[in-house]
Coordinates of C-alpha atoms and ligand atoms in Angstrom, one line a residue:
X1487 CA -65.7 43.4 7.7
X1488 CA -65.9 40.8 10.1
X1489 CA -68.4 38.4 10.7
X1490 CA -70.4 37.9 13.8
X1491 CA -73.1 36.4 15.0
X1492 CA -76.0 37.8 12.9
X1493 CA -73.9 36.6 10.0
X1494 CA -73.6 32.9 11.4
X1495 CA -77.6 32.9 12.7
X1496 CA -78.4 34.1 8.7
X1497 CA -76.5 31.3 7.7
X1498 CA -78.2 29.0 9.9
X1499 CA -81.6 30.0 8.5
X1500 CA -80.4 29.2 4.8
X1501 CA -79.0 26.0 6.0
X1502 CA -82.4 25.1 7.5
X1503 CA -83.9 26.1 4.6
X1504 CA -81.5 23.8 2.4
X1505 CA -82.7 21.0 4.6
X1506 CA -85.3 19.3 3.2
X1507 CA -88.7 19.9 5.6
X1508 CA -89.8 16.5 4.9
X1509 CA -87.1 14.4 5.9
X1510 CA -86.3 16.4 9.0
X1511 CA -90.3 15.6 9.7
X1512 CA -90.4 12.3 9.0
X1513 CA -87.3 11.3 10.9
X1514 CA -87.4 13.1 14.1
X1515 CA -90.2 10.8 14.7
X1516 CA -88.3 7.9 13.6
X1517 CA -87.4 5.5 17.2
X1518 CA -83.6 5.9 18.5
X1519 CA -81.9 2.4 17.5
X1520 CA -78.2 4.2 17.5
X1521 CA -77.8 1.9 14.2
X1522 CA -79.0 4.5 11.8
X1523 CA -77.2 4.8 9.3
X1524 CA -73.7 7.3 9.9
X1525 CA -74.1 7.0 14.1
X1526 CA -71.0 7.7 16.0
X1527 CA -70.1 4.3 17.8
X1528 CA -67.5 5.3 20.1
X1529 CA -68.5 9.5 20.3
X1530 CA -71.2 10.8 22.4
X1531 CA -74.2 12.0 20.4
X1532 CA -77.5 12.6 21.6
X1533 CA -80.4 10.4 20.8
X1534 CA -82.0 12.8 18.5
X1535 CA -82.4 16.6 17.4
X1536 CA -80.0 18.8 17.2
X1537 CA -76.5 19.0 19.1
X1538 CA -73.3 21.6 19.6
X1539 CA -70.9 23.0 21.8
X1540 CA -70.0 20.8 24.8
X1541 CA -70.9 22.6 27.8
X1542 CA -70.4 23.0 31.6
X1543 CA -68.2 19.9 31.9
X1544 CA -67.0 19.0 35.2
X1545 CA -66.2 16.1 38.0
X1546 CA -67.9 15.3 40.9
X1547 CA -69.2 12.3 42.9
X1548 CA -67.1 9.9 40.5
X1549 CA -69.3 11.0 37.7
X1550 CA -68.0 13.4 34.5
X1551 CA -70.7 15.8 33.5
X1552 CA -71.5 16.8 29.7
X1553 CA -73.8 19.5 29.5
X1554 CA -74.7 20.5 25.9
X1555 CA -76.3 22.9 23.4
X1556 CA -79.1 21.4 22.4
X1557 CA -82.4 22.4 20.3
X1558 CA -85.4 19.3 21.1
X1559 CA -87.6 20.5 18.3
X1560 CA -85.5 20.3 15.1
X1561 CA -82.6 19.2 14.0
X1562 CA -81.1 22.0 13.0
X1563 CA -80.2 25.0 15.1
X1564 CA -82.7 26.6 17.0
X1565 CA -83.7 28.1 20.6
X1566 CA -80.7 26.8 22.6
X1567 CA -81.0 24.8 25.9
X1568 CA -78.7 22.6 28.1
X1569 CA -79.0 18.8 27.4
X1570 CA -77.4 16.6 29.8
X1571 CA -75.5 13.3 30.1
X1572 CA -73.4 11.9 32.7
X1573 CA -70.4 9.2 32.7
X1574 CA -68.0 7.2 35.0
X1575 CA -65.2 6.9 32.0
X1576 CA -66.3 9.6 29.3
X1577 CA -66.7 7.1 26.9
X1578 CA -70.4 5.3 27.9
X1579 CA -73.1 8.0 28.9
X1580 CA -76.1 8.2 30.3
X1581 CA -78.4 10.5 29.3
X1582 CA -80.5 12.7 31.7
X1583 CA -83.6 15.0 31.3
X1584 CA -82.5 18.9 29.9
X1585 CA -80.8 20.8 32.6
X1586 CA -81.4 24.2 31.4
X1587 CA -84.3 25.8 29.4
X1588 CA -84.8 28.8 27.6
X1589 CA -86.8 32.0 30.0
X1590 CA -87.5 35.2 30.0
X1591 CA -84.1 36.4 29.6
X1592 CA -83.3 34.9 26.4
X1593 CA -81.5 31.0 25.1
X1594 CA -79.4 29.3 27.1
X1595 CA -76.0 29.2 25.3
X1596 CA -72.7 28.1 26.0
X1597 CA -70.7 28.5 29.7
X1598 CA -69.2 26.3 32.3
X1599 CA -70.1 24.7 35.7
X1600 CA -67.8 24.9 38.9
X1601 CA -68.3 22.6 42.4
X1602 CA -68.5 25.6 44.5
X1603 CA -66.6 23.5 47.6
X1604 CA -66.9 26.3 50.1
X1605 CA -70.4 27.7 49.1
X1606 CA -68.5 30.7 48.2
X1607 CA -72.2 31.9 46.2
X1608 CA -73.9 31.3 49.7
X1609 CA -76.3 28.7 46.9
X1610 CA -75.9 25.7 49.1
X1611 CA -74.4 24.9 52.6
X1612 CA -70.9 24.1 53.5
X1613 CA -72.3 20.4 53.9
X1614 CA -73.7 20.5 50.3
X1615 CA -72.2 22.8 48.2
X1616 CA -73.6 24.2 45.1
X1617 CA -72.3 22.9 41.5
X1618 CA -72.5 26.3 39.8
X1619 CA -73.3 26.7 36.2
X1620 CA -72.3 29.7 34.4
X1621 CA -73.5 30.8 31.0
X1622 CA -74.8 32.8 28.3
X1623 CA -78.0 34.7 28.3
X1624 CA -78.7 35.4 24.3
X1625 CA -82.6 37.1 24.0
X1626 CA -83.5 36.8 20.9
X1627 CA -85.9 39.8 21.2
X1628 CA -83.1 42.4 21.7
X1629 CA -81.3 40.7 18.7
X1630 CA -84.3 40.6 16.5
X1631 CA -84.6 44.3 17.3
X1632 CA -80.9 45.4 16.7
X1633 CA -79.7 46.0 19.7
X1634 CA -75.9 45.2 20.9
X1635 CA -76.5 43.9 24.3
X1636 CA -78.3 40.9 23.5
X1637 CA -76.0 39.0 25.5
X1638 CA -75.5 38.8 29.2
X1639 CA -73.5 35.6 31.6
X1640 CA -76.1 34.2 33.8
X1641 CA -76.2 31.7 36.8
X1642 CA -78.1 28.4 37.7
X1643 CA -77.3 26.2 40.7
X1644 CA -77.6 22.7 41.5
X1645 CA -78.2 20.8 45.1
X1646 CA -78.7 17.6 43.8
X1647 CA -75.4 16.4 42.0
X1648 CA -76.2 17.6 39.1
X1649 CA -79.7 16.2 38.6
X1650 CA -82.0 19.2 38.9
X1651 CA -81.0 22.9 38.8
X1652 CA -82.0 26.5 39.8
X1653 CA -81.9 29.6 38.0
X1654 CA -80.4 32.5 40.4
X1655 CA -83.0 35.6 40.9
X1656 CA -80.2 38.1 40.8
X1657 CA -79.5 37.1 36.7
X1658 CA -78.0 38.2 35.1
X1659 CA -74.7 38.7 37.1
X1660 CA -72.7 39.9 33.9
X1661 CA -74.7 42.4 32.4
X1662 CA -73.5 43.7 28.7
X1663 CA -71.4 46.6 28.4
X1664 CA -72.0 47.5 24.8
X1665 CA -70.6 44.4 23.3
X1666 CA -72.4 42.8 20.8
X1667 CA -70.8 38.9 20.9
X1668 CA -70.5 38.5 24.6
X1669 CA -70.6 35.4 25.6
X1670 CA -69.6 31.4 26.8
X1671 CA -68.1 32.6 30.3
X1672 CA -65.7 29.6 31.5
X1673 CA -65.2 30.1 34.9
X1674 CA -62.3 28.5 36.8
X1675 CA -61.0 29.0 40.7
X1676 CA -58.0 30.9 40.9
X1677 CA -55.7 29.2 43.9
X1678 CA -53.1 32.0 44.0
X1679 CA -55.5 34.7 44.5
X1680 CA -57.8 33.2 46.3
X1681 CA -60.7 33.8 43.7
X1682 CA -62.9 32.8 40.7
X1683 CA -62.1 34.0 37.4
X1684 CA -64.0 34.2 34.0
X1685 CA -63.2 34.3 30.5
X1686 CA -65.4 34.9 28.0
X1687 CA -65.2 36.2 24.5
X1688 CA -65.8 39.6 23.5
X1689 CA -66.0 40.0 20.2
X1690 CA -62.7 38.8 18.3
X1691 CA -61.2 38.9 21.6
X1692 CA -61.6 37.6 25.2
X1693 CA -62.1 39.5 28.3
X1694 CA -61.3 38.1 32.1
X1695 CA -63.2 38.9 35.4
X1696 CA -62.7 38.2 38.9
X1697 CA -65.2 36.8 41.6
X1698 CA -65.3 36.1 45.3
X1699 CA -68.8 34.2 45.2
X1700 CA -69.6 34.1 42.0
X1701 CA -72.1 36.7 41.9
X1702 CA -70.4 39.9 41.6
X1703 CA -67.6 40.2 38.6
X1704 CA -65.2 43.0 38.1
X1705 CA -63.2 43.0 34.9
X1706 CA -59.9 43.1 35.3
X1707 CA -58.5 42.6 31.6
X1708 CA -58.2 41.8 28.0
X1709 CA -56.4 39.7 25.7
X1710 CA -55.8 38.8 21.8
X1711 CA -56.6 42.3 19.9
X1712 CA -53.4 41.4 18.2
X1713 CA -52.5 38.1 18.5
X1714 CA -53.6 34.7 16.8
X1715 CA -55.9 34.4 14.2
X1716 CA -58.8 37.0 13.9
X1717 CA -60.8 36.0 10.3
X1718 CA -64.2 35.4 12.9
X1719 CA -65.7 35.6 15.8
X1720 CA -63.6 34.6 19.1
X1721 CA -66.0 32.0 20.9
X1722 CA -65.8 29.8 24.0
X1723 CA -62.1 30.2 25.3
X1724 CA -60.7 28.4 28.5
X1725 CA -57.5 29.2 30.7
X1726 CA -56.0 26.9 32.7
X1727 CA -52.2 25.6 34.0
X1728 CA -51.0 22.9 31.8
X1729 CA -48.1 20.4 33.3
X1730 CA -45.3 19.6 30.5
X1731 CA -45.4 15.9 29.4
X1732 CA -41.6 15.5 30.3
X1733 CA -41.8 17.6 34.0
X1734 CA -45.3 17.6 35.7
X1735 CA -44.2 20.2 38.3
X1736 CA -43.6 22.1 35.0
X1737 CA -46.2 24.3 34.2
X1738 CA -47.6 27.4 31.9
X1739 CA -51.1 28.7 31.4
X1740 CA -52.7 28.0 28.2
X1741 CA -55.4 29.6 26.4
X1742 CA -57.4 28.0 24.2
X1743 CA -60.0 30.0 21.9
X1744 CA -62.6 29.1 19.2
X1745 CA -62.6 31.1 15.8
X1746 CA -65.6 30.8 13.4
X1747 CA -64.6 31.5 11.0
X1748 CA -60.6 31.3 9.9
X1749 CA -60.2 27.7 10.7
X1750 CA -57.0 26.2 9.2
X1751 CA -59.2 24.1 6.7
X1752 CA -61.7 26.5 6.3
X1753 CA -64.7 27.4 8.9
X1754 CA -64.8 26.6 12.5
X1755 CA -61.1 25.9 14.6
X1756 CA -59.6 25.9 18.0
X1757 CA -56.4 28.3 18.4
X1758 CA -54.2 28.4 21.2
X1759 CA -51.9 30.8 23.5
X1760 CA -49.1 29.6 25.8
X1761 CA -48.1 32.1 28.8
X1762 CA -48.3 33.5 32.2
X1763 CA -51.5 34.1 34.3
X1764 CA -51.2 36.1 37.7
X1765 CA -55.1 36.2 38.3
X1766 CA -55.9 39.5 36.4
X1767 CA -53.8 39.3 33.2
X1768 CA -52.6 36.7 30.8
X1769 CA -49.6 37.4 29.3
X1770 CA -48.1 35.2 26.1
X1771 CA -44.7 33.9 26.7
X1772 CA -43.4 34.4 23.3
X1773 CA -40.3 31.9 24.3
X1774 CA -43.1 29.4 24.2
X1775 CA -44.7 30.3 21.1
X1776 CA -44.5 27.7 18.6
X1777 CA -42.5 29.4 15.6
X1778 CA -45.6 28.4 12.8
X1779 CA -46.2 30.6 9.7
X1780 CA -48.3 33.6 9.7
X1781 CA -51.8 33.1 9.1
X1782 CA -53.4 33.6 5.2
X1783 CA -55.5 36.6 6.8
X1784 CA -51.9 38.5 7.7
X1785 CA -52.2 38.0 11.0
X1786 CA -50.1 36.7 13.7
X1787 CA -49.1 33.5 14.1
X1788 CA -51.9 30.9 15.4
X1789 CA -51.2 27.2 16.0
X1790 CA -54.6 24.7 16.3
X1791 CA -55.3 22.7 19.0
X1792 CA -56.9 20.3 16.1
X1793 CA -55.9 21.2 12.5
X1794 CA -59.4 19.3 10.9
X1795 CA -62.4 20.9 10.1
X1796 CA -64.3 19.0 12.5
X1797 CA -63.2 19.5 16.2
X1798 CA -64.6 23.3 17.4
X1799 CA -65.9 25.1 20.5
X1800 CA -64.0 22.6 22.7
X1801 CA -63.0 23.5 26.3
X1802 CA -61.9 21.1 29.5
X1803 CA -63.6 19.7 32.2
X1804 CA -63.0 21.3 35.6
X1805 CA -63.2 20.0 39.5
X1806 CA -61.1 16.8 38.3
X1807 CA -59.3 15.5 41.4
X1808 CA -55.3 16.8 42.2
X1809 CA -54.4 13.6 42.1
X1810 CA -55.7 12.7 38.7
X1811 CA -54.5 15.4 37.5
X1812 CA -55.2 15.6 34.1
X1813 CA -56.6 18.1 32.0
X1814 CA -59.4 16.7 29.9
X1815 CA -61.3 18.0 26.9
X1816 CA -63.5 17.7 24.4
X1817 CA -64.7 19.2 21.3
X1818 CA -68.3 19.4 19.1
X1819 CA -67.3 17.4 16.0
X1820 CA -68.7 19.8 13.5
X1821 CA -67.6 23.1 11.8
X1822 CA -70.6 25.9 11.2
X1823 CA -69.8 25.2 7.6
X1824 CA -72.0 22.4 7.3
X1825 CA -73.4 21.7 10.3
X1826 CA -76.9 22.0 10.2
X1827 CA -76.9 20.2 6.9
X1828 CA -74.8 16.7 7.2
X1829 CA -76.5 13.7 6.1
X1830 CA -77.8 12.4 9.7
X1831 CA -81.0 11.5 11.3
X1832 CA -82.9 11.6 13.8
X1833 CA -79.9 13.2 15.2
X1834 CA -77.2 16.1 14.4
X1835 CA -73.5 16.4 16.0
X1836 CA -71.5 14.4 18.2
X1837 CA -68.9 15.4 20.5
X1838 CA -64.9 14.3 19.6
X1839 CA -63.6 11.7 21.9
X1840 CA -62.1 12.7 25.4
X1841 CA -58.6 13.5 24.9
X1842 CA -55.8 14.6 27.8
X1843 CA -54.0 17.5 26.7
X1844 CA -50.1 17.8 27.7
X1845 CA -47.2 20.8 26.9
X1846 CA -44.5 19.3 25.1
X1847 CA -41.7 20.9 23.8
X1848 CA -40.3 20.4 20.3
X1849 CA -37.7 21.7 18.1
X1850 CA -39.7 24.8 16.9
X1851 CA -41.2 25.5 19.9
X1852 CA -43.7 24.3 22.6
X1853 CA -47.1 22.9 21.1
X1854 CA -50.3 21.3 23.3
X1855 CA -50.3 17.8 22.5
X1856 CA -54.0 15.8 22.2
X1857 CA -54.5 12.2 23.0
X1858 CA -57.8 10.2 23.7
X1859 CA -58.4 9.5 27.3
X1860 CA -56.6 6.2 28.5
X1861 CA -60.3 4.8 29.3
X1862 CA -61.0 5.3 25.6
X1863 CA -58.8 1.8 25.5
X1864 CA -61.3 -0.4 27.2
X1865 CA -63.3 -0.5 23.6
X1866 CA -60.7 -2.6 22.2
X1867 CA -61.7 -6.1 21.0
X1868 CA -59.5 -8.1 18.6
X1869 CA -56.1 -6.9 17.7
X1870 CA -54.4 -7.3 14.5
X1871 CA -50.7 -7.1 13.3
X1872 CA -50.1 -6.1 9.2
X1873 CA -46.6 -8.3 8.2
X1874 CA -44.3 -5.5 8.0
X1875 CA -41.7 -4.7 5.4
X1876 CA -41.7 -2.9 1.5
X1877 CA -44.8 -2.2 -0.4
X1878 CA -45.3 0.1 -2.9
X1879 CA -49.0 0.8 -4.5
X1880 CA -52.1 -0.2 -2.4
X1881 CA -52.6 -3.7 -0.7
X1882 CA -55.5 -4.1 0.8
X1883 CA -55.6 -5.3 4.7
X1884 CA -59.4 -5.9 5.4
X1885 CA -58.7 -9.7 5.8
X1886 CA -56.9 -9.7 8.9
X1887 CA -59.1 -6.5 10.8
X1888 CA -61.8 -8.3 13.3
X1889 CA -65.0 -7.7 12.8
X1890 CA -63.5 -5.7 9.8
X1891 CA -63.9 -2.8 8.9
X1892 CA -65.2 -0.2 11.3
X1893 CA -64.7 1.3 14.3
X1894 CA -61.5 0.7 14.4
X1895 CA -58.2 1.7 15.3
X1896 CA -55.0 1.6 13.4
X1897 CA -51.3 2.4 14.1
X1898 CA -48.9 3.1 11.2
X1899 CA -45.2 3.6 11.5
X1900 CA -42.9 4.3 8.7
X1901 CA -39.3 6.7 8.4
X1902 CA -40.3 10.1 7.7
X1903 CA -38.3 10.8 4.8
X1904 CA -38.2 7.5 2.9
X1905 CA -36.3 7.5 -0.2
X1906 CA -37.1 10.3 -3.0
X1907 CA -39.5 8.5 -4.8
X1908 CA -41.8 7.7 -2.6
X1909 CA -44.4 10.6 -2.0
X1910 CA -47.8 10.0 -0.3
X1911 CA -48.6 7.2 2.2
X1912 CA -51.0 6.1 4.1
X1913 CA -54.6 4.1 4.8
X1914 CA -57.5 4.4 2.3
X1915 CA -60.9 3.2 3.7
X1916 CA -63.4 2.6 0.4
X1917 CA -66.5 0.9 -0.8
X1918 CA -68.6 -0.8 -3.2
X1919 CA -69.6 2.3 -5.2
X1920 CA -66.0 3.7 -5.4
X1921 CA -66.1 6.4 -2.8
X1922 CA -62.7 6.4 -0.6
X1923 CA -61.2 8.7 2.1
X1924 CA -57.1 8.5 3.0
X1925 CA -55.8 9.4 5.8
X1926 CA -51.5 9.7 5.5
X1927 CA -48.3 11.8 4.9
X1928 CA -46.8 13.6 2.6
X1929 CA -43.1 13.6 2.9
X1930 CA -42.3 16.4 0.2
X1931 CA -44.9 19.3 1.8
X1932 CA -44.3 17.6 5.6
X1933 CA -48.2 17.5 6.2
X1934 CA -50.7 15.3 7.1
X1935 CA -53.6 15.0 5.6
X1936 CA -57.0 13.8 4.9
X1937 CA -58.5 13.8 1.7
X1938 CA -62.3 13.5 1.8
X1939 CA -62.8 14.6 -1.6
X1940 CA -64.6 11.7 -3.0
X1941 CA -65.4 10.3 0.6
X1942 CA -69.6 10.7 -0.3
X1943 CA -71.9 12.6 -1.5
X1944 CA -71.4 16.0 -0.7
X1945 CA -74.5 17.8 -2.5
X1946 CA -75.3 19.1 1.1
X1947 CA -72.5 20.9 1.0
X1948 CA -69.6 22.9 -1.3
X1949 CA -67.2 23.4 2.3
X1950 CA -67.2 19.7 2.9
X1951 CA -65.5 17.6 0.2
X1952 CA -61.6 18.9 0.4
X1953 CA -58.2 17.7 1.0
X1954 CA -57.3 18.4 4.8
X1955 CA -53.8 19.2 5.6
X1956 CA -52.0 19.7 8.9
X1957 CA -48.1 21.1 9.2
X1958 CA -45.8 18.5 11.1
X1959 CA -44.5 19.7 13.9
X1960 CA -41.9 17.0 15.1
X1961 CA -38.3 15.9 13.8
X1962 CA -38.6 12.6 14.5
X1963 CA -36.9 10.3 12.1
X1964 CA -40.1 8.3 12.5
X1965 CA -43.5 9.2 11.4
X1966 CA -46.3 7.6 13.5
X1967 CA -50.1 7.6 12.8
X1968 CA -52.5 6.8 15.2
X1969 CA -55.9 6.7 13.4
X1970 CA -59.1 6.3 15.6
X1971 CA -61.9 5.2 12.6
X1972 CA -65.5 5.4 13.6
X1973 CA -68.3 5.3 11.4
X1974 CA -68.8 8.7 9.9
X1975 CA -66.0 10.2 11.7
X1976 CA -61.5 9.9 11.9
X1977 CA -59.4 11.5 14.6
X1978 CA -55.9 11.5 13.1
X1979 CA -53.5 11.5 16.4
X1980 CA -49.7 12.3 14.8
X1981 CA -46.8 12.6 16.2
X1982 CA -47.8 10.9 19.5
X1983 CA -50.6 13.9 19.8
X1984 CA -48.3 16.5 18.2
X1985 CA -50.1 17.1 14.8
X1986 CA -54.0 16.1 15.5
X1987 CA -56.6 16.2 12.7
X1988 CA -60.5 15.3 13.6
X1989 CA -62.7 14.5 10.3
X1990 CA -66.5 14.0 9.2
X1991 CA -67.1 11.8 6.7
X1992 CA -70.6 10.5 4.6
X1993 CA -70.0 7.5 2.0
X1994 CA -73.3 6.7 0.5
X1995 CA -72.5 3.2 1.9
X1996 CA -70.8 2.5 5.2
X1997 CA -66.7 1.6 4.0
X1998 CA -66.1 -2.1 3.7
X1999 CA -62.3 -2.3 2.9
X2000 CA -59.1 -0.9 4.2
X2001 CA -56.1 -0.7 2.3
X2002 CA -52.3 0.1 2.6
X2003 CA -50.8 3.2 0.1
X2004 CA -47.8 4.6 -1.1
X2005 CA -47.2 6.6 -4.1
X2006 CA -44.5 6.8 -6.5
X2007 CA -41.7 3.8 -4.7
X2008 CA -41.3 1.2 -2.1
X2009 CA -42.2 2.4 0.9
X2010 CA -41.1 0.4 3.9
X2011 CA -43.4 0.2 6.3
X2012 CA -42.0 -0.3 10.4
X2013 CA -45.5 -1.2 11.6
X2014 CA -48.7 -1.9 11.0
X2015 CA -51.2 -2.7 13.7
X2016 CA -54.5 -1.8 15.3
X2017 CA -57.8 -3.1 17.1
X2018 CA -61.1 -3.7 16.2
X2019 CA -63.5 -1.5 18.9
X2020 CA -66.5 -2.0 20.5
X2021 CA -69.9 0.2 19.9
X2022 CA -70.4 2.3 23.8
X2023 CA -74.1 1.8 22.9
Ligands
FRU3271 C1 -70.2 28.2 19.4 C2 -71.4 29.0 19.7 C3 -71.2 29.8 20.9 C4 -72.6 30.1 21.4 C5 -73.3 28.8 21.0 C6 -74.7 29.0 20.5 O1 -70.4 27.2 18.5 O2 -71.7 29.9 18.6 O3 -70.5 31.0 20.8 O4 -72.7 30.3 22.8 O5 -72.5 28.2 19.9 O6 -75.3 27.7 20.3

């Protein structure tokens, strides 16, 4: 049997429950310094309560949008609303009033927001058109009472860039048809047929609609009953053309869907599907499925936008200007595992870092690749360069990081299949106490991997201390690591993008030294650099 959502709100309850009541008081009243103790300095979290899915992203008026789940009584999951921040680089935000609050026709969960540029909806005028936000009605009522069509896809619009927003009296305008998980509508404008489109997910599958205004939706079809992975829930997908990093004019749709759970590393993940969209159906290409193993549930095969446990319900912004032209995302960096129970106050969640997705073809097939935004590289401070050459064991490099040890960045180079002795290598952050996370590659089972085993504490927790693997999915004769380190957080870019792992992590006091590894012989290493980084706060 699979599970859905009732299963995932029962496990929110207990996970409240195993929070203890006091702290949660005592620190939601605590004052915002974004120095506590585990704060993201480089990621976007909100000042305090409780944070997931990204929502409604978009460009307009030089500013980038992030619209987010968000409870502002607790800090664990609760009555959803739309929190609100804006940006000029994605990187430094400023935070603005809630957008979208709970009414009479249930929580505001996750959906999308579209410039409407030709006041298709008749919302605004053709001098000011509408931003148009799309999302999920969920009443609580009908859910309490066991009904299946709880969910419904509403609208709000804004005349105001964004500041201030209006719910639309004809909600909702996708009413359920006898779907129990119906929900996070990510609506995009369709050039070829001249029309908006929406895809939601429909149980542990997704379902597309058309729209001239978007008012009035007509499905038109279905995708994934048999493909990718199915061990949970299908949740907030996103279609879209993606260029090829080599040809720009090159271009396939892509698919990207959230599973909770059946995540590669257990929990919440982000598949994707590479094909053909003609504005009704999408079709997967299978000469541009990536040949990857089947998954441990049987199923087809799925590939991850972001093998780690901690980068889930991520889609990509939308209205970014032609001649940008880049497709932009971002992810909540947390898994349903152990979300509403990590180690953080006054706040809970942060988002990944912006990252530019590009097609890129391989040897076994074509995979999205995932790098941070190009802006992300205006937070580097003082460089560093390791002397490069044979090591073997662990030498420790704190000494020559600035303003050592985190955030930081680090860059590793070294052949991917050194000689036979040599197996694991790497970067192991550690403390006083003894706790330590490494970050490397294995050369005999070709995977990344994080081990976070004895990174903390983890009594919050049994899904959270583990060793995180990814599959390599490039033949170069050269393996490079790009590690972006922040606080209580490690985004693992491999393979230029290829192989991208995103990671949570809780020492019991913040890591003070950085070291070198390789296991078993002399590794030599071809280059060892990185940057120190400056807080966004
Ligand atoms: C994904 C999700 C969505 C839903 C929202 C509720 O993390 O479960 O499917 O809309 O979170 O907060």
């Amino acid at each position: 049997m699979k599970k859905f959502f009732i299963p995932m709100l029962i496990t929110l309850v207990v996970a409240s429950c195993k929070t203890d009541p006091a702290t949660v008081e005592e620190d939601s009243t605590a004052t915002v310094t974004y120095q506590e103790p585990y704060r993201p300095q480089l990621h976007f979290s909100p000042p305090a309560k409780w944070m997931n899915d990204p929502n409604g992203m978009f460009f307009y008026e030089d500013e980038y949008h992030l619209f987010y789940q968000y409870y502002p009584d607790s800090t664990v999951w609760g009555p959803m609303h739309w929190g609100h921040a804006v940006s000029t680089d994605m990187i430094h935000w400023e935070h603005l009033p809630i957008a979208l609050y709970p009414d009479s026709l249930g929580y505001i969960f996750s959906g999308s927001a579209v410039v409407d540029r030709n006041n298709t909806s008749g919302l605004g005028t053709a001098d000011n058109p509408p931003i148009v936000a799309i999302f999920t009605h969920h009443d609580p009522v009908g859910e309490r009472e066991k009904r299946i069509d709880f969910q419904y896809q509403s609208i709000a619009y804004s005349l105001d860039r964004g500041r201030t927003w209006t719910k639309y009296k004809g909600n909702p305008v996708v009413p359920n048809p006898g779907i129990r998980d119906f929900r996070d509508p990510k609506v995009s404008w369709h050039e070829a047929s001249q029309s908006w489109i929406m895809i939601l997910a429909a149980k542990d599958r997704v379902h597309l609609y058309r729209s001239p205004n978007l008012k009035d939706w007509t499905f038109a079809s279905e995708f994934g009953a048999e493909l990718g992975s199915h061990g949970g829930v299908w949740e907030c997908p996103d279609l879209f053309p993606l260029g090829s990093e080599d040809d720009m004019s090159f271009q396939k749709w892509v698919m990207l869907v959230s599973i909770n759970p059946g995540g590669p590393n257990g929990g919440s993940a982000t598949q994707y599907f590479i094909g053909d969209f003609d504005g009704t159906t999408f079709t997967l290409d299978p000469a541009f499925a990536p040949r990857v193993q089947a998954t441990p549930d049987g199923n087809q095969q799925a590939v991850w936008l972001d093998y780690g446990p901690d980068d889930y319900a991520g889609v990509t912004f939308s209205g970014v200007p032609p001649e940008d032209g880049r497709r932009l995302f971002m992810g909540w960096m947390s898994n349903w595992s152990y979300a509403n129970m990590v180690p953080t106050a006054p706040w809970r969640s942060a988002m990944t870092l912006p990252r530019t997705l590009s097609l890129k073809q391989m040897p076994m097939g074509w995979i999205i690749r995932s790098r941070p935004v190009l802006e992300f590289e205006a937070l580097r401070t003082g460089g560093f360069e390791v002397v490069r050459g044979p090591e073997q064991g662990e030498k420790e490099i704190t000494p020559v990081i600035p303003h050592a040890p985190l955030p930081v960045e680090i860059n590793l180079r070294a052949m991917a299949s050194p000689t036979e002795s040599v197996g694991r290598f790497g970067i192991k952050l550690s403390n006083d106490p003894g706790e330590h996370l490494s970050i490397g590659y294995d050369p005999q089972a070709m995977q990344y991997f994080i081990d976070r085993r004895e990174s903390g504490p983890a009594d919050f927790s049994d899904a959270f201390p583990k060793m995180l693997t990814a599959p390599r999915l490039s033949d170069d004769p050269a393996i490079n690591l790009r590690m972006i380190i922040d606080v209580s957080s490690v985004e693992l870019f491999a393979d230029y993008g290829s192989s991208v792992m995103t990671a949570l992590f809780f020492p019991s006091e913040p890591f003070n030294h950085v070291s070198l590894f390789a296991e078993g012989g002399e590794l030599e290493w071809q280059r060892i650099d990185g940057r120190s980084l400056q807080s966004i706060w």
